Short mmCIF file of C-alpha atoms in Angstrom, two decimals:
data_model
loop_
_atom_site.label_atom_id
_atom_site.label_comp_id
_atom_site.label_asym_id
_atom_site.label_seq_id
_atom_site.Cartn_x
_atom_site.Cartn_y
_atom_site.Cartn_z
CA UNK A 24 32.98 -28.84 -26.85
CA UNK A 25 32.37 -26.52 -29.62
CA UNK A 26 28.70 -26.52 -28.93
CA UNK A 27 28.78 -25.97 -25.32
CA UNK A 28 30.70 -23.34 -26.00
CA UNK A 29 28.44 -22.42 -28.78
CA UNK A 30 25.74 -22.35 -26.71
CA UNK A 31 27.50 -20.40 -23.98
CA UNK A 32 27.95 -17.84 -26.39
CA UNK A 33 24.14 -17.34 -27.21
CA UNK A 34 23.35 -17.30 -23.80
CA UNK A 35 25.90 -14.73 -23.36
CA UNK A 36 24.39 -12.25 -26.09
CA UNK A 37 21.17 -13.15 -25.43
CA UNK A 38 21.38 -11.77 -21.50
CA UNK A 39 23.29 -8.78 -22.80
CA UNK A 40 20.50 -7.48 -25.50
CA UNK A 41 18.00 -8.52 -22.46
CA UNK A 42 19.81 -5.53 -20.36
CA UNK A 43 20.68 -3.09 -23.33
CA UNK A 44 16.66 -3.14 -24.10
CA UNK A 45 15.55 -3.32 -20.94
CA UNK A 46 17.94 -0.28 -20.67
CA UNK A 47 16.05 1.39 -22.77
CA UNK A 48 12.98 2.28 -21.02
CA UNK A 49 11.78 3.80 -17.82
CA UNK A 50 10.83 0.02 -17.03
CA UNK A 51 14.12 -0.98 -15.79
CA UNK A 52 14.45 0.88 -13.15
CA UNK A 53 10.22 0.50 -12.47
CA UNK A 54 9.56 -2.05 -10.14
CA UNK A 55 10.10 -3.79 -6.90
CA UNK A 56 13.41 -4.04 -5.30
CA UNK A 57 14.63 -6.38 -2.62
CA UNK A 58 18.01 -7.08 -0.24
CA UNK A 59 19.71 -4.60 2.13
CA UNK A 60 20.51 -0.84 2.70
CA UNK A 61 22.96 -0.69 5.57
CA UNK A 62 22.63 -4.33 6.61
CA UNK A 63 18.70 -3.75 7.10
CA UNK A 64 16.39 -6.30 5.14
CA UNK A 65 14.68 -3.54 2.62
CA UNK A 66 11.67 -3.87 0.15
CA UNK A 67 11.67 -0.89 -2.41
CA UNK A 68 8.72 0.29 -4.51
CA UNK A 69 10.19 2.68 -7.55
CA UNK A 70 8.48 4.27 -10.09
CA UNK A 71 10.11 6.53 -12.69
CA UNK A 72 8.10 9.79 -13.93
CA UNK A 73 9.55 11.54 -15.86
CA UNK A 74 13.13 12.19 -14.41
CA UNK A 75 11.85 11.81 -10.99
CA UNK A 76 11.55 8.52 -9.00
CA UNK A 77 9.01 8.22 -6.77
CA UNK A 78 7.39 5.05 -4.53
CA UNK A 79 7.83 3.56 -0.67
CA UNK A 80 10.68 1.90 1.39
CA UNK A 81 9.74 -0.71 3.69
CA UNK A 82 12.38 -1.61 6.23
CA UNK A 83 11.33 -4.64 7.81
CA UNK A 84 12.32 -7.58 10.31
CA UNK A 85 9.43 -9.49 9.49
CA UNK A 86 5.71 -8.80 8.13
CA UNK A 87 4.87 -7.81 11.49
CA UNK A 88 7.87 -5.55 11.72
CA UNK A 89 8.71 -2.88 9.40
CA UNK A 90 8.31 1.03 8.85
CA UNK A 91 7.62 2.35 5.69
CA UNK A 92 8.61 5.79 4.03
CA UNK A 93 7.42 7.49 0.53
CA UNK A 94 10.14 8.29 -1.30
CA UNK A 95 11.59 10.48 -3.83
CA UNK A 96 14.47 11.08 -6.03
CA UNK A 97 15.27 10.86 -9.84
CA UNK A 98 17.39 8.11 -11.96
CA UNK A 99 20.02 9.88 -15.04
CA UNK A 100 19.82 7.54 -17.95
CA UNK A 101 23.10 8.54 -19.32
CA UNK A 102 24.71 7.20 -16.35
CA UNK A 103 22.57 4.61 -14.55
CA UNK A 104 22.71 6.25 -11.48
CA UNK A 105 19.50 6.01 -8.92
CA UNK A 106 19.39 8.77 -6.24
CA UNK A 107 16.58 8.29 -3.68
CA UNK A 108 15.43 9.57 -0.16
CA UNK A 109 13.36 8.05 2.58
CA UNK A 110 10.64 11.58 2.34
CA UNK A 111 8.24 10.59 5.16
CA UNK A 112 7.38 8.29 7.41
CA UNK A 113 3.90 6.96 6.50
CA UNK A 114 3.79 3.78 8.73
CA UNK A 115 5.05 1.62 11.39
CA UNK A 116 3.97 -1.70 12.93
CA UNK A 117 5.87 -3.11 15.52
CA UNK A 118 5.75 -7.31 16.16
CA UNK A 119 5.40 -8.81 19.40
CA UNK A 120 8.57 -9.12 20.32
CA UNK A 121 10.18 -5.97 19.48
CA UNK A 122 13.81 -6.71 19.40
CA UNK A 123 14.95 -4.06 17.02
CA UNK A 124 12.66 -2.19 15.32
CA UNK A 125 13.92 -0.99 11.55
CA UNK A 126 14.05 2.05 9.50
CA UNK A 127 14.46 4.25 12.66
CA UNK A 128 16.56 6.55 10.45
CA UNK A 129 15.75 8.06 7.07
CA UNK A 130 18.40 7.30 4.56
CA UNK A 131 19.84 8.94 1.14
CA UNK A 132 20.87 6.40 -0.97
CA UNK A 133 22.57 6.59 -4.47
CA UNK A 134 23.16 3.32 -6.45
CA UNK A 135 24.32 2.11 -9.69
CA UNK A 136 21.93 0.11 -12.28
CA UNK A 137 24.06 -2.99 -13.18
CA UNK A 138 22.55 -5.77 -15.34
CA UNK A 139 25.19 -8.73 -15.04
CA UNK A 140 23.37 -10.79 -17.55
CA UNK A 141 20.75 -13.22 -17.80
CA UNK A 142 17.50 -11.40 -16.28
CA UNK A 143 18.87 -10.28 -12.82
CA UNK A 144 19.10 -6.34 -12.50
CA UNK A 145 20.92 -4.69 -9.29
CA UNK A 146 21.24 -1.36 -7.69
CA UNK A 147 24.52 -0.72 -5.85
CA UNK A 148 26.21 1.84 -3.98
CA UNK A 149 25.76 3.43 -0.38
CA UNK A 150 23.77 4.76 1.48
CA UNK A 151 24.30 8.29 3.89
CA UNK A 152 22.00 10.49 6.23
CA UNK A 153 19.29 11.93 4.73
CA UNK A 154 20.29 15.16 5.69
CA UNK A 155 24.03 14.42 5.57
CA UNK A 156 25.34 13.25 2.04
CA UNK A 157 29.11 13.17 3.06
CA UNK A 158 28.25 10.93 5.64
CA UNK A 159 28.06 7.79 4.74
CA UNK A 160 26.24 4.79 6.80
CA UNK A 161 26.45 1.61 4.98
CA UNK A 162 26.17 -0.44 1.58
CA UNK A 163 23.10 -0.84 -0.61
CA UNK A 164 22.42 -3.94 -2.64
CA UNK A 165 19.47 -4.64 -4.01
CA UNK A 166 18.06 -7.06 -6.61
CA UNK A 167 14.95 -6.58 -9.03
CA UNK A 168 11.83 -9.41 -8.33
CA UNK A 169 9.01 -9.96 -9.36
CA UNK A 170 7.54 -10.58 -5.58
CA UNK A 171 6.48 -8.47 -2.87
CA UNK A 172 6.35 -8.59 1.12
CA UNK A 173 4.14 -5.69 1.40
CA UNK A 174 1.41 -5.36 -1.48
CA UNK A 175 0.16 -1.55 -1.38
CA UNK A 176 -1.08 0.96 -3.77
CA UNK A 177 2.24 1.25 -6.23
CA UNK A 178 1.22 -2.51 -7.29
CA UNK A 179 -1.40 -1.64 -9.66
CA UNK A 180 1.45 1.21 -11.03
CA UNK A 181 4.20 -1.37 -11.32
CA UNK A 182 1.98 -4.56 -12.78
CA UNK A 183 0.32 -2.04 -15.48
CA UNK A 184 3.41 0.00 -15.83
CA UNK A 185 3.87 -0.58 -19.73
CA UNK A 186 0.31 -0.99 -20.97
CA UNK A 187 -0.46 2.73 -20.01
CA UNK A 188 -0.04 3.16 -16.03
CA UNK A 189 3.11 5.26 -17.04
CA UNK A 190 1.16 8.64 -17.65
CA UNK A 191 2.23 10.86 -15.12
CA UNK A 192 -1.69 11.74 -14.08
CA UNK A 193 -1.99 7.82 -12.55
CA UNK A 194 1.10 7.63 -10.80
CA UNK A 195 0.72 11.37 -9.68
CA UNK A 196 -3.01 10.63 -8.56
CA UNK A 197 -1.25 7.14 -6.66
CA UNK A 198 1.54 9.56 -5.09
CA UNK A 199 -0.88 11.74 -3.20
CA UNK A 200 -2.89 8.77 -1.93
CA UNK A 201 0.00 6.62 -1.04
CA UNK A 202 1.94 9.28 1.02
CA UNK A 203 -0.82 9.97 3.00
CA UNK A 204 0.42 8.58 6.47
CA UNK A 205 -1.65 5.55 8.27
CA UNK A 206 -3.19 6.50 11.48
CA UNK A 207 -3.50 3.67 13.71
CA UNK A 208 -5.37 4.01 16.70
CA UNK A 209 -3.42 2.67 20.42
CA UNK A 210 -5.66 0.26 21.50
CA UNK A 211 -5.91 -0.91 25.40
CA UNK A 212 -5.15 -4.21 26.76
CA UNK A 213 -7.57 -6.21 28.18
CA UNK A 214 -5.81 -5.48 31.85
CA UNK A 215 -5.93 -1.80 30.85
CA UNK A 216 -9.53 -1.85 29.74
CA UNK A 217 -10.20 -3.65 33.24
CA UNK A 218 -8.42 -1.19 34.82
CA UNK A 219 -9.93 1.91 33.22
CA UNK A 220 -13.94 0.15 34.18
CA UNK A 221 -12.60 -0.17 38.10
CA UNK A 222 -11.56 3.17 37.95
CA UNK A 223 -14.38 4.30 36.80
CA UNK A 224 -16.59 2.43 38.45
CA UNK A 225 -14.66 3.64 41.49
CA UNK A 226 -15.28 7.02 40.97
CA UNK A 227 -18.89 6.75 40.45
CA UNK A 228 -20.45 4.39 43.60
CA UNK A 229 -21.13 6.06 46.11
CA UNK A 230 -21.24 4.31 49.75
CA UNK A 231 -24.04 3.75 51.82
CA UNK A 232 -22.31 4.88 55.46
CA UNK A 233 -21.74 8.63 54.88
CA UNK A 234 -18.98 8.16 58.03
CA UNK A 235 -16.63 6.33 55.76
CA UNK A 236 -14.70 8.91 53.45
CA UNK A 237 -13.49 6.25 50.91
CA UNK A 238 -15.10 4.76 47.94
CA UNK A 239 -15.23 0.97 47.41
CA UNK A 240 -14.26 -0.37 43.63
CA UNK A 241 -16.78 -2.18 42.17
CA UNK A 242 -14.42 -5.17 40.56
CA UNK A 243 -15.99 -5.40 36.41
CA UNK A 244 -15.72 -8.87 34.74
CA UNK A 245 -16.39 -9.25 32.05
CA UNK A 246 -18.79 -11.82 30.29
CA UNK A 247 -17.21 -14.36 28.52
CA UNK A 248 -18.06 -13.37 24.74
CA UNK A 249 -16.75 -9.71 25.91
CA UNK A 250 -13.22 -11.46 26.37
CA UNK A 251 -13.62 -13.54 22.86
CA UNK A 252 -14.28 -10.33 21.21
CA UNK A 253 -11.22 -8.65 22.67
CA UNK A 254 -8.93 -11.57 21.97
CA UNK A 255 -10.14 -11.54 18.38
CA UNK A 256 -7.16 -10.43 16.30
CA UNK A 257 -8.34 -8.03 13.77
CA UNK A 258 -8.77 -8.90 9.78
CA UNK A 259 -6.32 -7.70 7.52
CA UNK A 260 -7.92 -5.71 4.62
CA UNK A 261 -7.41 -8.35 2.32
CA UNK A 262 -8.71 -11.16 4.26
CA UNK A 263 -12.25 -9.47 4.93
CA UNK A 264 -11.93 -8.85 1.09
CA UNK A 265 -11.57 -12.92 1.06
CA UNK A 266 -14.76 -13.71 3.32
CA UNK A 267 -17.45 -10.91 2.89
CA UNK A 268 -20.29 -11.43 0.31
CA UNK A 269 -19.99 -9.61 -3.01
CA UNK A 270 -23.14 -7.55 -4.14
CA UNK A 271 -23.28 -6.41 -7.17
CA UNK A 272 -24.21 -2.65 -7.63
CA UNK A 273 -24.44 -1.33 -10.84
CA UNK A 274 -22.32 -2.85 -14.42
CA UNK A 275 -21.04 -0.12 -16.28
CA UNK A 276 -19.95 -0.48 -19.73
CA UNK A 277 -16.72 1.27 -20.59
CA UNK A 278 -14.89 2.20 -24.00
CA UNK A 279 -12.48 4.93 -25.09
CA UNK A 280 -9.09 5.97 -23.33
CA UNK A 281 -9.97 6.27 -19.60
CA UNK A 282 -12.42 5.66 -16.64
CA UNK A 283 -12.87 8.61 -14.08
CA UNK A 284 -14.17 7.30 -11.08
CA UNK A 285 -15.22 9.79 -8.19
CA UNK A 286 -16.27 8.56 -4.74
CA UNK A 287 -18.13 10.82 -2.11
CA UNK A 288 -19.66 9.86 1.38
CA UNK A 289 -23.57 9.71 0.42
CA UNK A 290 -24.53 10.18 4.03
CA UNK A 291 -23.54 12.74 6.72
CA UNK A 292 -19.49 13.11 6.69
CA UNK A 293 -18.40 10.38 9.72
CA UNK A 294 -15.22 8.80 9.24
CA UNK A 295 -16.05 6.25 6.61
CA UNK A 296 -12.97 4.56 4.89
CA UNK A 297 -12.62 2.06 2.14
CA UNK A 298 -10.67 -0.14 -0.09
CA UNK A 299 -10.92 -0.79 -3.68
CA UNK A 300 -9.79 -4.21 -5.15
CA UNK A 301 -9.71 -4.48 -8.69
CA UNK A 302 -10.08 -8.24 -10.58
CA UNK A 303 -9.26 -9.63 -6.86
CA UNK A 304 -6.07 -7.38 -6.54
CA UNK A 305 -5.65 -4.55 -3.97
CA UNK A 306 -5.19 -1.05 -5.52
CA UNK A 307 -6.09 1.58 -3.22
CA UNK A 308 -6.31 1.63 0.36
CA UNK A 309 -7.25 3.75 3.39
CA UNK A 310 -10.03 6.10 1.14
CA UNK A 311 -11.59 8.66 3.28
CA UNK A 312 -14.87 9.57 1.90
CA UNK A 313 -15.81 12.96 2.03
CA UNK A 314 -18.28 15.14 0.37
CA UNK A 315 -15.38 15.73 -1.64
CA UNK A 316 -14.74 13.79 -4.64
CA UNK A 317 -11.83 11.75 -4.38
CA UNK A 318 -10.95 10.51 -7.63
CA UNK A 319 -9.71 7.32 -9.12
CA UNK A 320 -8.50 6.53 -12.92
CA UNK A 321 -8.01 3.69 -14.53
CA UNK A 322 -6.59 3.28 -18.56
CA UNK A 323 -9.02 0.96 -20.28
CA UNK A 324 -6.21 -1.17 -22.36
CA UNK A 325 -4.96 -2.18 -18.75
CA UNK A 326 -8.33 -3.52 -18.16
CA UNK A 327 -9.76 -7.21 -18.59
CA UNK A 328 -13.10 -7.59 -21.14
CA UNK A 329 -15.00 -8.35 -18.09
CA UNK A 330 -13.47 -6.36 -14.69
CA UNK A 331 -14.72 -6.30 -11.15
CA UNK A 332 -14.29 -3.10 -9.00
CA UNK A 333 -15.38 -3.87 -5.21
CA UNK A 334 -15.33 -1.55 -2.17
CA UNK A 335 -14.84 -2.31 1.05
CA UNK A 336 -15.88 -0.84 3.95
CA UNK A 337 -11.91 -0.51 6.51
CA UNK A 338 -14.68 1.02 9.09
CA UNK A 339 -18.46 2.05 9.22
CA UNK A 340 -17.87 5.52 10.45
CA UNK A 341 -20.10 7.10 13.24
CA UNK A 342 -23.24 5.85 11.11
CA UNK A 343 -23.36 2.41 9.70
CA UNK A 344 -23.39 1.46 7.36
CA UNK A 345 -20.53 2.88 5.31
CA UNK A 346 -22.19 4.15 2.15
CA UNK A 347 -20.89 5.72 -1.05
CA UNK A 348 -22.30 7.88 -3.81
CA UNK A 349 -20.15 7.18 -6.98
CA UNK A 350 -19.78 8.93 -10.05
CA UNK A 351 -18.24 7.52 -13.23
CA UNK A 352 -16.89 9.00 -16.94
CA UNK A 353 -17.11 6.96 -19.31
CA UNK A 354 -16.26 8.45 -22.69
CA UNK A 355 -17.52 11.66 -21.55
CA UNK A 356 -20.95 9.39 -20.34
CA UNK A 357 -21.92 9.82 -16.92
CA UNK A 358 -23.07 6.80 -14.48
CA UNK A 359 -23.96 6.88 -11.23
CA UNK A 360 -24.31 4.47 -8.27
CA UNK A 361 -24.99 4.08 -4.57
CA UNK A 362 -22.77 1.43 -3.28
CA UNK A 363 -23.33 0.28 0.91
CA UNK A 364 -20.49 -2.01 2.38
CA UNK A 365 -21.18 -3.48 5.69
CA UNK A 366 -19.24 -5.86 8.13
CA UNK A 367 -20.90 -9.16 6.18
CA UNK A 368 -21.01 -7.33 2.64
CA UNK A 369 -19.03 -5.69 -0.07
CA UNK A 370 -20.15 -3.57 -2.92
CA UNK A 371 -19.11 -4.94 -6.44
CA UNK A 372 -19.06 -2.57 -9.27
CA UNK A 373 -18.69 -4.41 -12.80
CA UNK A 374 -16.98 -3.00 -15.84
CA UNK A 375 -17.75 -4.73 -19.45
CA UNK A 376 -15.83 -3.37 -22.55
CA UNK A 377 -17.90 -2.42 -25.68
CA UNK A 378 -17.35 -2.22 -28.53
CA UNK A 379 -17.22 1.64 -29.35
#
């Protein structure tokens, strides 16, 4: 009896110095966040800088289902107390079946940091209007994990958070690409496409018999591959990540502090996007190339000895293929690259450590 209790004791202490040190740093509150604000199943991304708290919301019904806001807000040490605000409305994706759709309305919430013991961490409190503090719309619980629903660009942020992704110039440079909203273009059914060919067909033939004031439609059907090709549901980033073949562009060997990587459209500026996955991981998405630079760093102790930086091509722009003229600092060393990602291929851009 004496050493259960003994036992219960230790585990006691032990889950009590696991909060008061994990009190201790901006870490705590760093991370991903998962349970309910008002009743709705929420997934939240924070990052402290500084004082401030920055990161997403994703209010969801399923995977299919969500929307998803930035956010901002800041987290007072002395009393454990999280304040954060749904800032804008980045994206939404609504499932088939479209029974309620979440996160119609931006909350304020303010919660409490509680660390019961063992390693679970919660925030609690409520949540009001964002625009309307003294009214308040429901509870908040959430628990830390270690697991996310929606993997976006905070991930690299929250993974790397205490081997040097907590200087403010990464998760600053992060904040201005992920609150850039996702544009996602309405495309037509296949009846609607159908529709729109007839019409236009219609308004183009011209009838033989001048007498007869009407046009006839010309009924469109389409071939059988045009159908297949319609019905084809579209890749997810990460899964044409999965199946394109990886060519490698350039190795680049990197030492000191940081790599400055700067990516401009090498051709004539048409619309080309990318993603960047680093060691198989996602950590930037949606990258409009430009013929300005847009600029990613990376700290060098959060990198493996041997490191593989790919880009993929989200579109080919107006001019396939999508190609890239990249720039990189190394240690105040310049290297440069031309990287081309197609619809079969992906550009793979190594980075070795050496020794300084």
């Amino acid at each position: 009896m004496k050493h259960t209790k003994r036992i219960l004791f230790i585990l006691i202490i032990s889950g009590f110095l696991l909060c008061f040190f994990t009190n201790s740093s901006a870490q705590m509150i760093t991370g991903v966040w998962k349970g309910k604000i008002n009743k709705k199943k929420t997934e939240l991304k924070i990052i402290q800088n500084g004082d401030s708290l920055v990161g997403t919301s994703y209010y969801y019904e399923s995977e299919t289902n969500y929307r998803r806001y930035s956010i901002k807000g800041y987290f007072d040490p002395a009393t454990n107390e999280a304040v954060w605000w749904d800032d804008q409305l980045l994206e939404e994706k609504i499932g088939k079946v479209n029974l309620n759709t979440p996160g119609k309305i931006p909350y304020l919430s303010s919660a409490d940091f509680n660390c019961p013991g063992s390693d679970k961490m919660f925030l609690d409190g409520n949540a009001s209007l964002k625009h309307r503090r003294d009214k308040q719309e429901g509870p908040v619980h959430l628990e830390k994990t270690d697991q996310t629903i929606f993997p976006d660009e905070w991930d690299f942020i929250i993974e790397n958070y205490t081997t040097g992704a907590n200087d403010p110039y990464y998760i600053d440079s992060v904040s201005s690409i992920a609150s850039t909203p996702v544009i996602v273009p309405v495309e037509k059914t296949i009846q609607q496409k159908d529709r729109s060919n007839t019409i236009a067909n219609k308004e183009t033939v011209k009838v033989k018999d001048p007498s007869i004031e009407r046009s006839e439609p010309v009924k469109v059907v389409p071939a059988p591959a045009t159908i297949e090709k319609q019905l084809t549901v579209k890749k997810t980033i990460e899964e044409e990540f999965k199946i394109r073949e990886k060519i490698i562009a350039t190795d680049i060997p990197i030492t000191g502090d940081s790599i400055e990587l700067r990516f401009y459209d090498n051709a004539e500026i048409d619309g080309d996007s990318i993603s960047l996955f680093l060691n198989n991981k996602l950590i930037f998405q949606h990258i409009r190339l430009t013929a300005a630079a847009y600029i990613v760093k990376l700290p060098v102790n959060a990198l493996n000895e041997n490191n593989e930086l790919v880009m993929v091509a989200e579109n080919l722009g107006s001019i396939p293929p999508n190609t890239s003229y990249m720039l990189a600092i190394v240690d105040n060393k310049r290297y440069e690259a031309m990287l081309k990602s197609t619809e079969e291929t992906s550009a793979v851009i190594k980075l070795t450590k050496r020794n300084p």
